[in-house]
PDB file of C-alpha atoms in Angstrom:
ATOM      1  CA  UNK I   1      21.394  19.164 -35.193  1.00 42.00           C
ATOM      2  CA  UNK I   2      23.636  17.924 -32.848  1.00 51.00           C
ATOM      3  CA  UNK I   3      23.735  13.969 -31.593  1.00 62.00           C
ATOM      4  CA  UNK I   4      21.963  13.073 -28.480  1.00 69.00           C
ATOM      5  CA  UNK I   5      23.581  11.730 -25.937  1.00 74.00           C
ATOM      6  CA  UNK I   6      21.884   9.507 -23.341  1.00 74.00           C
ATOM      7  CA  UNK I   7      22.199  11.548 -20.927  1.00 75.00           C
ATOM      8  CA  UNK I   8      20.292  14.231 -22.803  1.00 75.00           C
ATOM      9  CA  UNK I   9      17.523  11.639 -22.906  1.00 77.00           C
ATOM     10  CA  UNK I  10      17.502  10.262 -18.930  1.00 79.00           C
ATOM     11  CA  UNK I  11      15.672  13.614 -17.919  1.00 78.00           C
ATOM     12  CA  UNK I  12      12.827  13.522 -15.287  1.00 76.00           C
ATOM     13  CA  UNK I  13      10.918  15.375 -17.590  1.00 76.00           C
ATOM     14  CA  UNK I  14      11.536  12.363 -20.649  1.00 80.00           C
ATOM     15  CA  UNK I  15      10.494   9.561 -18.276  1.00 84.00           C
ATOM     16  CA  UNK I  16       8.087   7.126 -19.513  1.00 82.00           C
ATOM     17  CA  UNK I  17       7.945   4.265 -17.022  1.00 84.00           C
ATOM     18  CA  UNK I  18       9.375   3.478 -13.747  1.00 84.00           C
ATOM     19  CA  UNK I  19       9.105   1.532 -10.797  1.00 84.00           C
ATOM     20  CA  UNK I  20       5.960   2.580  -8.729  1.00 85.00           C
ATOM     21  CA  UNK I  21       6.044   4.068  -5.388  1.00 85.00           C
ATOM     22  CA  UNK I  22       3.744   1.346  -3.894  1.00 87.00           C
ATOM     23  CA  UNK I  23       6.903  -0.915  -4.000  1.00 88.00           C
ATOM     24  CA  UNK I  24       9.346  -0.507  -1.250  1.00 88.00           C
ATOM     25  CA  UNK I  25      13.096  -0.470  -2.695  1.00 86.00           C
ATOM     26  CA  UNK I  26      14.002  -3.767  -0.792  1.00 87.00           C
ATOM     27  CA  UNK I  27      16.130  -6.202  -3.557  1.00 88.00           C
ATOM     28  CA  UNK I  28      13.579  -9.195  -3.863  1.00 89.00           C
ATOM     29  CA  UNK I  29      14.641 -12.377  -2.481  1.00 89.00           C
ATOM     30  CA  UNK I  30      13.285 -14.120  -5.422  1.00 90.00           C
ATOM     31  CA  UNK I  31      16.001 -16.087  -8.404  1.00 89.00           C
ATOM     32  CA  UNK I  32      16.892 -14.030 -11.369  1.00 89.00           C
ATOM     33  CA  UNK I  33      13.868 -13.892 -13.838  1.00 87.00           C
ATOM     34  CA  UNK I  34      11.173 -15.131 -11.532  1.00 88.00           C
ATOM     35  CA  UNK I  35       7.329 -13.835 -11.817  1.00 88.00           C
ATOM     36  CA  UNK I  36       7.073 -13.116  -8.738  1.00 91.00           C
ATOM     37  CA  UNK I  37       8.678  -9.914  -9.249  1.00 90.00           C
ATOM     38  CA  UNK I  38       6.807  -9.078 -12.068  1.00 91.00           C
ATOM     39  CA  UNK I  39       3.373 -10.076 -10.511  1.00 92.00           C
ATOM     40  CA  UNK I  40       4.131  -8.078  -7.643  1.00 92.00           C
ATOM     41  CA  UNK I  41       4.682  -5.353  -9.225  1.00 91.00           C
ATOM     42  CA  UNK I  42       1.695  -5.416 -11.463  1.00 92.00           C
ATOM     43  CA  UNK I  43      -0.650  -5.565  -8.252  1.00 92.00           C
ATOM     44  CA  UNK I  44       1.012  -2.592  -6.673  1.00 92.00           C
ATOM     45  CA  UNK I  45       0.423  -0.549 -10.727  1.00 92.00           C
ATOM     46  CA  UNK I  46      -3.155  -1.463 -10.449  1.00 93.00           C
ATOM     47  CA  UNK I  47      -3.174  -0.496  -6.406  1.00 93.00           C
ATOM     48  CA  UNK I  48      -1.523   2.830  -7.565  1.00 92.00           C
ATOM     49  CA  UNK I  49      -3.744   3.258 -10.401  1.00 91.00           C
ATOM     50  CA  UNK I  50      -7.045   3.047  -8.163  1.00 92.00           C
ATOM     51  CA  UNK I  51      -5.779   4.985  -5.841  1.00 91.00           C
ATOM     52  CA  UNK I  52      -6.291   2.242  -2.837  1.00 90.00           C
ATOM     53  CA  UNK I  53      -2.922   2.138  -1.200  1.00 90.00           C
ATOM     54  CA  UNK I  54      -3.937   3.073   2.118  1.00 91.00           C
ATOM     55  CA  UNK I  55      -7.595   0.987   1.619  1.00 91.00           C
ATOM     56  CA  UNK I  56      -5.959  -2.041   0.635  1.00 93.00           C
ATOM     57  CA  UNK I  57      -5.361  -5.582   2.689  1.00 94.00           C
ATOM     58  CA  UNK I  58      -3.129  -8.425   1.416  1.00 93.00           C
ATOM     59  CA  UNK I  59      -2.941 -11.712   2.438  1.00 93.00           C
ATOM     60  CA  UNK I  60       0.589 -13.533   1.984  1.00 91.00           C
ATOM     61  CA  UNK I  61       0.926 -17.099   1.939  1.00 90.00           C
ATOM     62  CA  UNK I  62       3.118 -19.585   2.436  1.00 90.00           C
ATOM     63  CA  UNK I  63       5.887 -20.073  -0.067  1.00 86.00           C
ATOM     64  CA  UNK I  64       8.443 -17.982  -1.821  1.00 87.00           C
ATOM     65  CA  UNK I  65       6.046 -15.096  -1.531  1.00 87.00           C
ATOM     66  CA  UNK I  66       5.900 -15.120   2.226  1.00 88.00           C
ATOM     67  CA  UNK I  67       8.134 -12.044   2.511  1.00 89.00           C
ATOM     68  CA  UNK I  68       5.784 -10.145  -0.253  1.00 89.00           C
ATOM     69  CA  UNK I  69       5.319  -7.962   2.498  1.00 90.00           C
ATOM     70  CA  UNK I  70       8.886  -6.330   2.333  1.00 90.00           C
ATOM     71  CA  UNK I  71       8.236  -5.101  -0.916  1.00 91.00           C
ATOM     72  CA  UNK I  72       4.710  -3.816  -1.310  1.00 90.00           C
ATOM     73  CA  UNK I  73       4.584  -0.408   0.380  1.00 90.00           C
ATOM     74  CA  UNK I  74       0.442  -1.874   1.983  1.00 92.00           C
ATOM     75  CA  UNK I  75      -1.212  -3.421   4.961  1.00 92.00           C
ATOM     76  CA  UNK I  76      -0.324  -7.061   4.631  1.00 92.00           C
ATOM     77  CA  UNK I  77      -1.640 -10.225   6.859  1.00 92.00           C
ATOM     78  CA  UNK I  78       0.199 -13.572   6.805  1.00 91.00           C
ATOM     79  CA  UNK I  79      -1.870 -16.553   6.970  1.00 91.00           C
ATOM     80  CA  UNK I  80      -1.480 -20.289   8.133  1.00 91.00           C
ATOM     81  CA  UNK I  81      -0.566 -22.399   4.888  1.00 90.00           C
ATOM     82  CA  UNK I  82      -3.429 -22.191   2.556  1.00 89.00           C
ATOM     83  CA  UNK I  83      -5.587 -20.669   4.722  1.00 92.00           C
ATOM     84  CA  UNK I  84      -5.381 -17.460   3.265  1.00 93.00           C
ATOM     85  CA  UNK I  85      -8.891 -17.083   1.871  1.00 93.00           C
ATOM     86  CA  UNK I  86     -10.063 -17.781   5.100  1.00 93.00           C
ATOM     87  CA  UNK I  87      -7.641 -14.740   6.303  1.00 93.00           C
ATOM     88  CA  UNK I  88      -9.224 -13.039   3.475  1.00 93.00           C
ATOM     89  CA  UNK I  89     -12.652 -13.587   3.937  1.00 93.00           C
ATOM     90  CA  UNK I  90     -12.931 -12.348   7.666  1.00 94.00           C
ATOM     91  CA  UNK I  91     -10.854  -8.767   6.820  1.00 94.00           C
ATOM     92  CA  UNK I  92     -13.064  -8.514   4.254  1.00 93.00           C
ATOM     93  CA  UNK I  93     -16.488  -9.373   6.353  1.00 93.00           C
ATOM     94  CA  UNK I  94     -15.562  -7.032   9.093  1.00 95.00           C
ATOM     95  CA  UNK I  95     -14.244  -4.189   7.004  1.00 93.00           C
ATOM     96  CA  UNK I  96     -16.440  -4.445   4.163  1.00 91.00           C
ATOM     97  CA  UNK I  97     -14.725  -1.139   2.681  1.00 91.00           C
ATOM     98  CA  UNK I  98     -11.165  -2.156   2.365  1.00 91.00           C
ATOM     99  CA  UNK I  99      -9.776  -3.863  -0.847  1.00 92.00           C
ATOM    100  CA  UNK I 100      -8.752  -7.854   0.418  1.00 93.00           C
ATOM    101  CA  UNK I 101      -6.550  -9.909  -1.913  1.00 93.00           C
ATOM    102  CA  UNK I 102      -4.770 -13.000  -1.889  1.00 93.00           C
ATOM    103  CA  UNK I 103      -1.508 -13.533  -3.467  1.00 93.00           C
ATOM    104  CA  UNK I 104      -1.164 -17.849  -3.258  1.00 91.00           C
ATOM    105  CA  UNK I 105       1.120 -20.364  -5.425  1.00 89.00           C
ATOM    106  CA  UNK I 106       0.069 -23.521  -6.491  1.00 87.00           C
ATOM    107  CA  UNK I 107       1.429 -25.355  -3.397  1.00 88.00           C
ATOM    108  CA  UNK I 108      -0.355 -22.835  -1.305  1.00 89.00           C
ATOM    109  CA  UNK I 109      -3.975 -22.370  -3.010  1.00 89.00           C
ATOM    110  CA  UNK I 110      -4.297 -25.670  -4.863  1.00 88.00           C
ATOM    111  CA  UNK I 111      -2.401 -27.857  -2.920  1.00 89.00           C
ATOM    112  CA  UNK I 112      -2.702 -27.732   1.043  1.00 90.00           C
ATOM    113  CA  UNK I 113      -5.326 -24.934   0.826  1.00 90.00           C
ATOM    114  CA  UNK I 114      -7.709 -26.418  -1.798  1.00 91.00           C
ATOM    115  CA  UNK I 115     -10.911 -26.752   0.369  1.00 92.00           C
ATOM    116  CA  UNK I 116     -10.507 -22.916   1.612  1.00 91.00           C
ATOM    117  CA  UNK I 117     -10.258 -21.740  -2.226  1.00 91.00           C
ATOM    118  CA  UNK I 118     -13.065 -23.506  -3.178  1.00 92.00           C
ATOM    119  CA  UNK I 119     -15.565 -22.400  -0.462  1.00 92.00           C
ATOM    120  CA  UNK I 120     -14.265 -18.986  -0.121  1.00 92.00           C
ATOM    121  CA  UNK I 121     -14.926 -19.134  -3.615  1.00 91.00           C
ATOM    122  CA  UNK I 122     -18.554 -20.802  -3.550  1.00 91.00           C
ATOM    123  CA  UNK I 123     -19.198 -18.860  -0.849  1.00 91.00           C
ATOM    124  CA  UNK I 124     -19.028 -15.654  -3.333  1.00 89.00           C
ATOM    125  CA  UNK I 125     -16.798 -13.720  -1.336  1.00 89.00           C
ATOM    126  CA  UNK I 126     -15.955 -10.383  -2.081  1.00 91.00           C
ATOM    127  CA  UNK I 127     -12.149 -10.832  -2.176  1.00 92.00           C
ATOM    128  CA  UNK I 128      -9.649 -11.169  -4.601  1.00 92.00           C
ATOM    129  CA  UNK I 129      -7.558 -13.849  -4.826  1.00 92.00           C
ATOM    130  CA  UNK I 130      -4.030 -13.933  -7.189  1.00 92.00           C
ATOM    131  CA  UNK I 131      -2.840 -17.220  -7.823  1.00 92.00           C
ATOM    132  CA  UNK I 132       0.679 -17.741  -9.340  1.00 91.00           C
ATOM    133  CA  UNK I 133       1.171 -20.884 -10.643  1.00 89.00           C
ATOM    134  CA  UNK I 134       3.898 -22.687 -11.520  1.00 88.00           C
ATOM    135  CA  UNK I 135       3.170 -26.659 -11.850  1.00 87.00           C
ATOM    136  CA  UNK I 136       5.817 -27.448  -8.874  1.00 88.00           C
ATOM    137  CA  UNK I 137       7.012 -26.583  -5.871  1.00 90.00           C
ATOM    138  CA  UNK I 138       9.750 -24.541  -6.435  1.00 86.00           C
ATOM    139  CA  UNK I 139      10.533 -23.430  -3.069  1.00 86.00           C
ATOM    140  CA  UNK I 140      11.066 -26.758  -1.247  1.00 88.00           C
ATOM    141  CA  UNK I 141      13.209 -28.195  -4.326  1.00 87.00           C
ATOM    142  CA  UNK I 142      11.282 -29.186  -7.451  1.00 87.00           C
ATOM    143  CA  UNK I 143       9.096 -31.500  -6.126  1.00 90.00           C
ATOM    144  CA  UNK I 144       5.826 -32.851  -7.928  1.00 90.00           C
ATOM    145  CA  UNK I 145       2.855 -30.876  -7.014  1.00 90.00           C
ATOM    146  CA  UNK I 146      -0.822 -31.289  -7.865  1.00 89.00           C
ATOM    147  CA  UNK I 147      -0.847 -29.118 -10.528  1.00 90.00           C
ATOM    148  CA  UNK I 148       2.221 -30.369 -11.988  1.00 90.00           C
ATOM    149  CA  UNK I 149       1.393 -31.140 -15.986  1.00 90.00           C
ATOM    150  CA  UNK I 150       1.300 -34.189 -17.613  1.00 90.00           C
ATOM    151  CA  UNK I 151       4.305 -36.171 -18.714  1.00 89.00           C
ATOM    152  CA  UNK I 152       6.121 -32.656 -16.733  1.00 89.00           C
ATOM    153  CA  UNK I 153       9.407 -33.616 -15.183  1.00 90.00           C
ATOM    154  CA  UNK I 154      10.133 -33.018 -11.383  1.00 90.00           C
ATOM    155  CA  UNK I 155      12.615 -34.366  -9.037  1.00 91.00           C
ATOM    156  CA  UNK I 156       9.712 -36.791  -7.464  1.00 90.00           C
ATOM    157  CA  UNK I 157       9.140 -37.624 -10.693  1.00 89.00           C
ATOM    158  CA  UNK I 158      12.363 -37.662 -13.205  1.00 90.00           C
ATOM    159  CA  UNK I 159      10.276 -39.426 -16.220  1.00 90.00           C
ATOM    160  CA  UNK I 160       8.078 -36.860 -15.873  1.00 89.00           C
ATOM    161  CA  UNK I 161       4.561 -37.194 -14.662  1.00 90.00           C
ATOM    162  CA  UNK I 162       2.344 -40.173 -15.717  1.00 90.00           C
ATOM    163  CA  UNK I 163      -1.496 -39.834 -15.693  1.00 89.00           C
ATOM    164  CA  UNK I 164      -1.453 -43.600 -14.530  1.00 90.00           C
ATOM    165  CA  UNK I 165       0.040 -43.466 -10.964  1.00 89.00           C
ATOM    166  CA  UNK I 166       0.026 -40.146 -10.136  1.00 88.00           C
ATOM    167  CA  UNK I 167      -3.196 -38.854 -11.466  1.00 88.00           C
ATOM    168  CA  UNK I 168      -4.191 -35.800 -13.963  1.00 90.00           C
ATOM    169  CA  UNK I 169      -2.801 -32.406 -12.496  1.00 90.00           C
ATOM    170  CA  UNK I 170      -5.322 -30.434 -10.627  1.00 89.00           C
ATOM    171  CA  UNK I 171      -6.629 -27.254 -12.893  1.00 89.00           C
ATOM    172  CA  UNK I 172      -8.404 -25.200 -10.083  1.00 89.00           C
ATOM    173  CA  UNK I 173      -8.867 -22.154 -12.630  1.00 89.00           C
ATOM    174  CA  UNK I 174     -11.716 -24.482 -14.801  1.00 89.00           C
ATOM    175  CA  UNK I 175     -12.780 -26.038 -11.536  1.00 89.00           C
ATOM    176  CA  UNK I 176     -13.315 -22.542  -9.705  1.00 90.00           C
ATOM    177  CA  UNK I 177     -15.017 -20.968 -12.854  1.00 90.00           C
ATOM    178  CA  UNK I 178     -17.902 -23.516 -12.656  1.00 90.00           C
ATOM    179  CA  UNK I 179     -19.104 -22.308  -9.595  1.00 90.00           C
ATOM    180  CA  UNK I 180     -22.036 -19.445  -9.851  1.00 89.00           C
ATOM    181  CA  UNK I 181     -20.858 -17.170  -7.152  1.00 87.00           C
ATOM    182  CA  UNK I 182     -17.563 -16.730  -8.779  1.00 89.00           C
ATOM    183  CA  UNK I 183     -17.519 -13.309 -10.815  1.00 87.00           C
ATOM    184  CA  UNK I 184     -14.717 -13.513 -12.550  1.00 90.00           C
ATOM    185  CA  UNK I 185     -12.080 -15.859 -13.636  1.00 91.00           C
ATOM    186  CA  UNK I 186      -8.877 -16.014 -15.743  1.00 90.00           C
ATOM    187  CA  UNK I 187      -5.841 -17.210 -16.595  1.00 89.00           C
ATOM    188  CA  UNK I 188      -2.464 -15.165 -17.696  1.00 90.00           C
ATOM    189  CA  UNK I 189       1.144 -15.042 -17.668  1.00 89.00           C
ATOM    190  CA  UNK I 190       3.544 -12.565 -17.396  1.00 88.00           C
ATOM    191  CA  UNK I 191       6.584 -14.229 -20.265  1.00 87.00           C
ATOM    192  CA  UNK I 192       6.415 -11.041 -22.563  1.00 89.00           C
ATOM    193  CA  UNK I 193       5.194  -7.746 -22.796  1.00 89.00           C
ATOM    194  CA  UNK I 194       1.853  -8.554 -24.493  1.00 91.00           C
ATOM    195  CA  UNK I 195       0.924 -11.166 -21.776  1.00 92.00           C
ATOM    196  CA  UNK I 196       2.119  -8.435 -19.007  1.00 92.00           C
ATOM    197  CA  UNK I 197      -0.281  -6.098 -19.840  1.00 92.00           C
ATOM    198  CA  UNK I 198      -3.006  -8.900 -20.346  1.00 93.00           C
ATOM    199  CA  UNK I 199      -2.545  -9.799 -16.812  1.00 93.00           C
ATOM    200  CA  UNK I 200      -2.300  -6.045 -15.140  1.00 93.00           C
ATOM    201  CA  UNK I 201      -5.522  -5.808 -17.235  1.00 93.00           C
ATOM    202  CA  UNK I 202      -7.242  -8.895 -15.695  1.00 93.00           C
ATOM    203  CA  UNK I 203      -6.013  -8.253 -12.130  1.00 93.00           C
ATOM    204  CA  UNK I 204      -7.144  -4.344 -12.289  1.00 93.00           C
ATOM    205  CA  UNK I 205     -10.436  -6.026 -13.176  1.00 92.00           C
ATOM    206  CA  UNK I 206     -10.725  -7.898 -10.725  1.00 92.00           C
ATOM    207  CA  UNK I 207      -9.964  -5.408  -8.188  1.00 92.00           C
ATOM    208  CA  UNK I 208     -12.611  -3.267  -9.886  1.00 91.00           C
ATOM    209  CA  UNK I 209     -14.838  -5.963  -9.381  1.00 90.00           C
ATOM    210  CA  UNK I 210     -14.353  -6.017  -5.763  1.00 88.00           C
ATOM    211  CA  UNK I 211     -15.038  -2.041  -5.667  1.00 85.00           C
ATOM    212  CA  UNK I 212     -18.530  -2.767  -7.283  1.00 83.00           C
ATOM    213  CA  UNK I 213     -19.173  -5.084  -4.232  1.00 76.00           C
ATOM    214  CA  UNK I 214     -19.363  -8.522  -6.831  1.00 70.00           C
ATOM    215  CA  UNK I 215     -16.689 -10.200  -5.864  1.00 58.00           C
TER     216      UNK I 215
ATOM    217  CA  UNK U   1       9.970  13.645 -39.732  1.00 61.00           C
ATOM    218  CA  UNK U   2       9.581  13.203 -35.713  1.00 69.00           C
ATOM    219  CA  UNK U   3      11.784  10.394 -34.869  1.00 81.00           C
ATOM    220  CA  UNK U   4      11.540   8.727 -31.274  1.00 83.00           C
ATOM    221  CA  UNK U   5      14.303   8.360 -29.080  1.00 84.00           C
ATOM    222  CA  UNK U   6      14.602   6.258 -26.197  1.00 85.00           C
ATOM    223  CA  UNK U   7      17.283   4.710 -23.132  1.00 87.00           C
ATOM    224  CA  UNK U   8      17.068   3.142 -20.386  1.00 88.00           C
ATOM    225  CA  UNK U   9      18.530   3.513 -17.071  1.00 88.00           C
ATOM    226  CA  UNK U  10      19.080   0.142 -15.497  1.00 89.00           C
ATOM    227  CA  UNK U  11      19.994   0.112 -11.504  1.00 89.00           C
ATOM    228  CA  UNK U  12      22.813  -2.043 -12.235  1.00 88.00           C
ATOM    229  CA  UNK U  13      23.198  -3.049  -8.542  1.00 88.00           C
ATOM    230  CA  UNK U  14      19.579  -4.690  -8.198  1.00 89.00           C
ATOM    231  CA  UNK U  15      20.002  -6.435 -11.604  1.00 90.00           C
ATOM    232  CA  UNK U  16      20.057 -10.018 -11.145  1.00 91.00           C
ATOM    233  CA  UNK U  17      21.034 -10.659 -14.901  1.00 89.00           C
ATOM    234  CA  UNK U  18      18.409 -12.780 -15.782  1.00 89.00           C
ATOM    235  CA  UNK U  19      17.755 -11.635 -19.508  1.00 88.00           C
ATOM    236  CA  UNK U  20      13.846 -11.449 -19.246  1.00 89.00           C
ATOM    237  CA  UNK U  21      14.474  -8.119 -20.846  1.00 89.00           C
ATOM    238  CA  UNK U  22      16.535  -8.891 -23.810  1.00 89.00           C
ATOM    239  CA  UNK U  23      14.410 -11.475 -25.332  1.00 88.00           C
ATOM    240  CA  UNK U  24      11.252  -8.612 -24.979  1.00 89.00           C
ATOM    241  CA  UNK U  25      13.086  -5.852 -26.399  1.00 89.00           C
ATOM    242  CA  UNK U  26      11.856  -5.539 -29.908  1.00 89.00           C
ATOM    243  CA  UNK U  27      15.320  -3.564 -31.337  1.00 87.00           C
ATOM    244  CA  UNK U  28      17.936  -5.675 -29.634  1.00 87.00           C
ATOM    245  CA  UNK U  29      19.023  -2.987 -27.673  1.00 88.00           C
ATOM    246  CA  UNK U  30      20.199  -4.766 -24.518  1.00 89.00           C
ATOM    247  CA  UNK U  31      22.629  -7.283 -23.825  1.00 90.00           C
ATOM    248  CA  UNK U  32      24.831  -8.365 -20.674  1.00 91.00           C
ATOM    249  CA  UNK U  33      27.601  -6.957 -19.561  1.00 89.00           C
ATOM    250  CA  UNK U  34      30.709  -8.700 -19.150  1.00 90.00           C
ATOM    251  CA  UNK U  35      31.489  -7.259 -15.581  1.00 90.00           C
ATOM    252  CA  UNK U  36      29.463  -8.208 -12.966  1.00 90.00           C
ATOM    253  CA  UNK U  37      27.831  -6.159 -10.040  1.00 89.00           C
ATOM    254  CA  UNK U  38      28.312  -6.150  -6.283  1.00 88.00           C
ATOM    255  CA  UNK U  39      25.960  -9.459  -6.409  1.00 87.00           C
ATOM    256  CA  UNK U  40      28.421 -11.193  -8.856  1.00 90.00           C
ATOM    257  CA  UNK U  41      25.945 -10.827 -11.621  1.00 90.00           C
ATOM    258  CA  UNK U  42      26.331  -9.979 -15.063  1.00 91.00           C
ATOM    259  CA  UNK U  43      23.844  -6.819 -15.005  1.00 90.00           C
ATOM    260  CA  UNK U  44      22.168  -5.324 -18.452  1.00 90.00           C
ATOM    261  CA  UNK U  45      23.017  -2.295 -20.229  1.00 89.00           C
ATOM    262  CA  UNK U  46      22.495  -0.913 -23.748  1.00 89.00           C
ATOM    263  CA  UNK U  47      24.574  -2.336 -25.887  1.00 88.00           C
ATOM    264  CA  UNK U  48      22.901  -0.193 -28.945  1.00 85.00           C
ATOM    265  CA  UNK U  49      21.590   3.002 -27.599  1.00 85.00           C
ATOM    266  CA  UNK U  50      20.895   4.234 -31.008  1.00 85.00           C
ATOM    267  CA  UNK U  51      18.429   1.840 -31.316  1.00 86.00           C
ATOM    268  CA  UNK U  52      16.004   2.125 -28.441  1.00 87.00           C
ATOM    269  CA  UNK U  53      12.394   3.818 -29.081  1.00 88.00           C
ATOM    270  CA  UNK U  54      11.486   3.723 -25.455  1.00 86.00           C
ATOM    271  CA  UNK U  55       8.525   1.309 -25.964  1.00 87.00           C
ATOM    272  CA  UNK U  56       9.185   0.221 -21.837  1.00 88.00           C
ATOM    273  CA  UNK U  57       8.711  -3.386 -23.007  1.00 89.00           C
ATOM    274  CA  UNK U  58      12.204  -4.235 -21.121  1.00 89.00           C
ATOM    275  CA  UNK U  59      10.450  -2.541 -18.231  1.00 89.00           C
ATOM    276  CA  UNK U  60       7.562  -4.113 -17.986  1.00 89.00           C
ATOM    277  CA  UNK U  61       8.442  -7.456 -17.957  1.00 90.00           C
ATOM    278  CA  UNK U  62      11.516  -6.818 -15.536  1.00 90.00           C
ATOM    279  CA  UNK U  63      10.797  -8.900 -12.651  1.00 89.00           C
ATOM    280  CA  UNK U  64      12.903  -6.617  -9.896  1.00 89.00           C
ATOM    281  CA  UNK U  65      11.591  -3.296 -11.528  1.00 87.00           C
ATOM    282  CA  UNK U  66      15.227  -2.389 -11.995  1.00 89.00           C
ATOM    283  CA  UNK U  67      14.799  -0.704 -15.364  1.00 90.00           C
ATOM    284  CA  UNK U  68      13.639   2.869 -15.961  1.00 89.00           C
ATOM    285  CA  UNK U  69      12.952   4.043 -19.760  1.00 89.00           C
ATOM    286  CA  UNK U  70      13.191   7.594 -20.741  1.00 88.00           C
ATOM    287  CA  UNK U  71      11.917   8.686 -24.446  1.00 86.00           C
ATOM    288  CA  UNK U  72      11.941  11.801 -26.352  1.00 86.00           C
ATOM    289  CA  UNK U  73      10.994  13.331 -29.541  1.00 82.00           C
ATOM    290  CA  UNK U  74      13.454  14.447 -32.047  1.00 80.00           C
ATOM    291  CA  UNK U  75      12.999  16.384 -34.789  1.00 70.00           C
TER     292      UNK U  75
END
């Protein structure tokens, strides 16, 4: 038989995965190999998947991902620094039949905006809120945030934190998850493949959640 | 018996080069190229077409969505 050549391969017909029409084809703004790329596109799979794209609200922060907006192809809202559950929570009260989400980093949800997470959260609304977190805020510098690890280096803190002075880093995932009205909670990352598809998994979830009305 | 071929089309002008996808290809099929695109980065390619088996791990973790993976069946 004879060889195949890629191009005999690259065929509409062959294709197995590509980018999904709920993203726009605007270059991201974001440094080479951040998550933010990858997290955005797993919401707009899971938006494709359901088949909410014209049902569906977002709520953009403040942060890298303020401009999340260019690239998913859906109704987006930007909110006040940290305030988007609040956002999030009246689009959702008033049009009880869209699909509201949150996409927040740590220096948006668990920083500034801790006291709207946690009541929006306590509160049991019927939202969903994505939080990316990566121990620091990246945007501004490298600066120490809350959630910045133990003995973690930042430029605030070259020697890397210490538990004495600066306190224990905030983990808002364990705090949330103690609360009753909170349906469901979980923590992923998107480093390989395997962890990827964990965290599509867990955020189609929690969009299915929101379709069953449990928050 | 059925043996799987893939490749990968890579939109070499989005690429920012930052290697997520080589470490998660299971085959070793990627690798940078030494020119560099209109961004003045080096982009990916397949360095070892042969190779690939269109599993769409490079895809998936590819954090601009530049990479599309094609796969067929050969006899």
């Amino acid at each position: 038989m004879a060889e195949l050549t890629i191009n005999d391969i690259i065929k509409e017909e062959n294709l197995v995965y590509k980018k999904t029409k709920v993203m726009t084809d605007n270059v991201m703004h974001y440094c080479p190999g951040c998550g933010h790329g990858t997290t955005h596109r797993l919401v707009a799979e899971v938006i494709e998947e359901l088949g909410i794209q014209d049902k569906t609200i977002g709520v953009t922060p403040v942060g890298c991902s303020v401009l999340m907006y260019n690239y998913l192809d859906i109704d987006m809202q930007e909110a006040a620094h940290g305030r988007a559950p609040a956002i999030a929570t009246a689009i959702k009260r008033v049009m009880p039949d869209k699909f509201v989400f949150t996409y927040q980093g740590d220096g948006d949800l668990a920083a500034i905006g801790t006291a709207e997470t946690i009541h929006s959260c306590n509160r049991g609304e019927n939202i969903t809120i994505i939080f990316v977190n990566n121990g620091i805020y990246g945007m501004t510098g490298g600066q120490m945030a809350p959630t910045t690890l133990a003995g973690m280096k930042a430029v605030t803190c070259p020697r890397g934190r210490d538990v004495n002075t600066m306190g224990y880093p905030l983990h808002i995932t364990e705090l949330i998850a103690q609360l009753p009205n909170v349906r469901f909670v979980t923590r992923q990352s998107v480093h390989t493949p395997a962890n990827v598809r964990k965290a599509k998994a867990a955020i189609r979830k929690a969009f299915e959640n929101q379709k069953d009305g449990k928050g | 018996m059925a043996k799987i071929r893939g490749a990968v089309k890579v939109d070499t002008e989005k690429c920012k080069g930052c290697s997520v996808c080589l470490g998660a290809c299971p085959m070793g099929v990627l690798d940078l190229a030494k020119e560099v695109n209109g961004k003045g980065y080096n982009y990916c390619y397949m360095k070892d077409p042969e190779k690939c088996i269109g599993c769409a791990s490079c895809a998936i973790v590819c954090p601009d969505g530049v990479i599309s993976v094609y796969k067929v069946k050969v006899d």
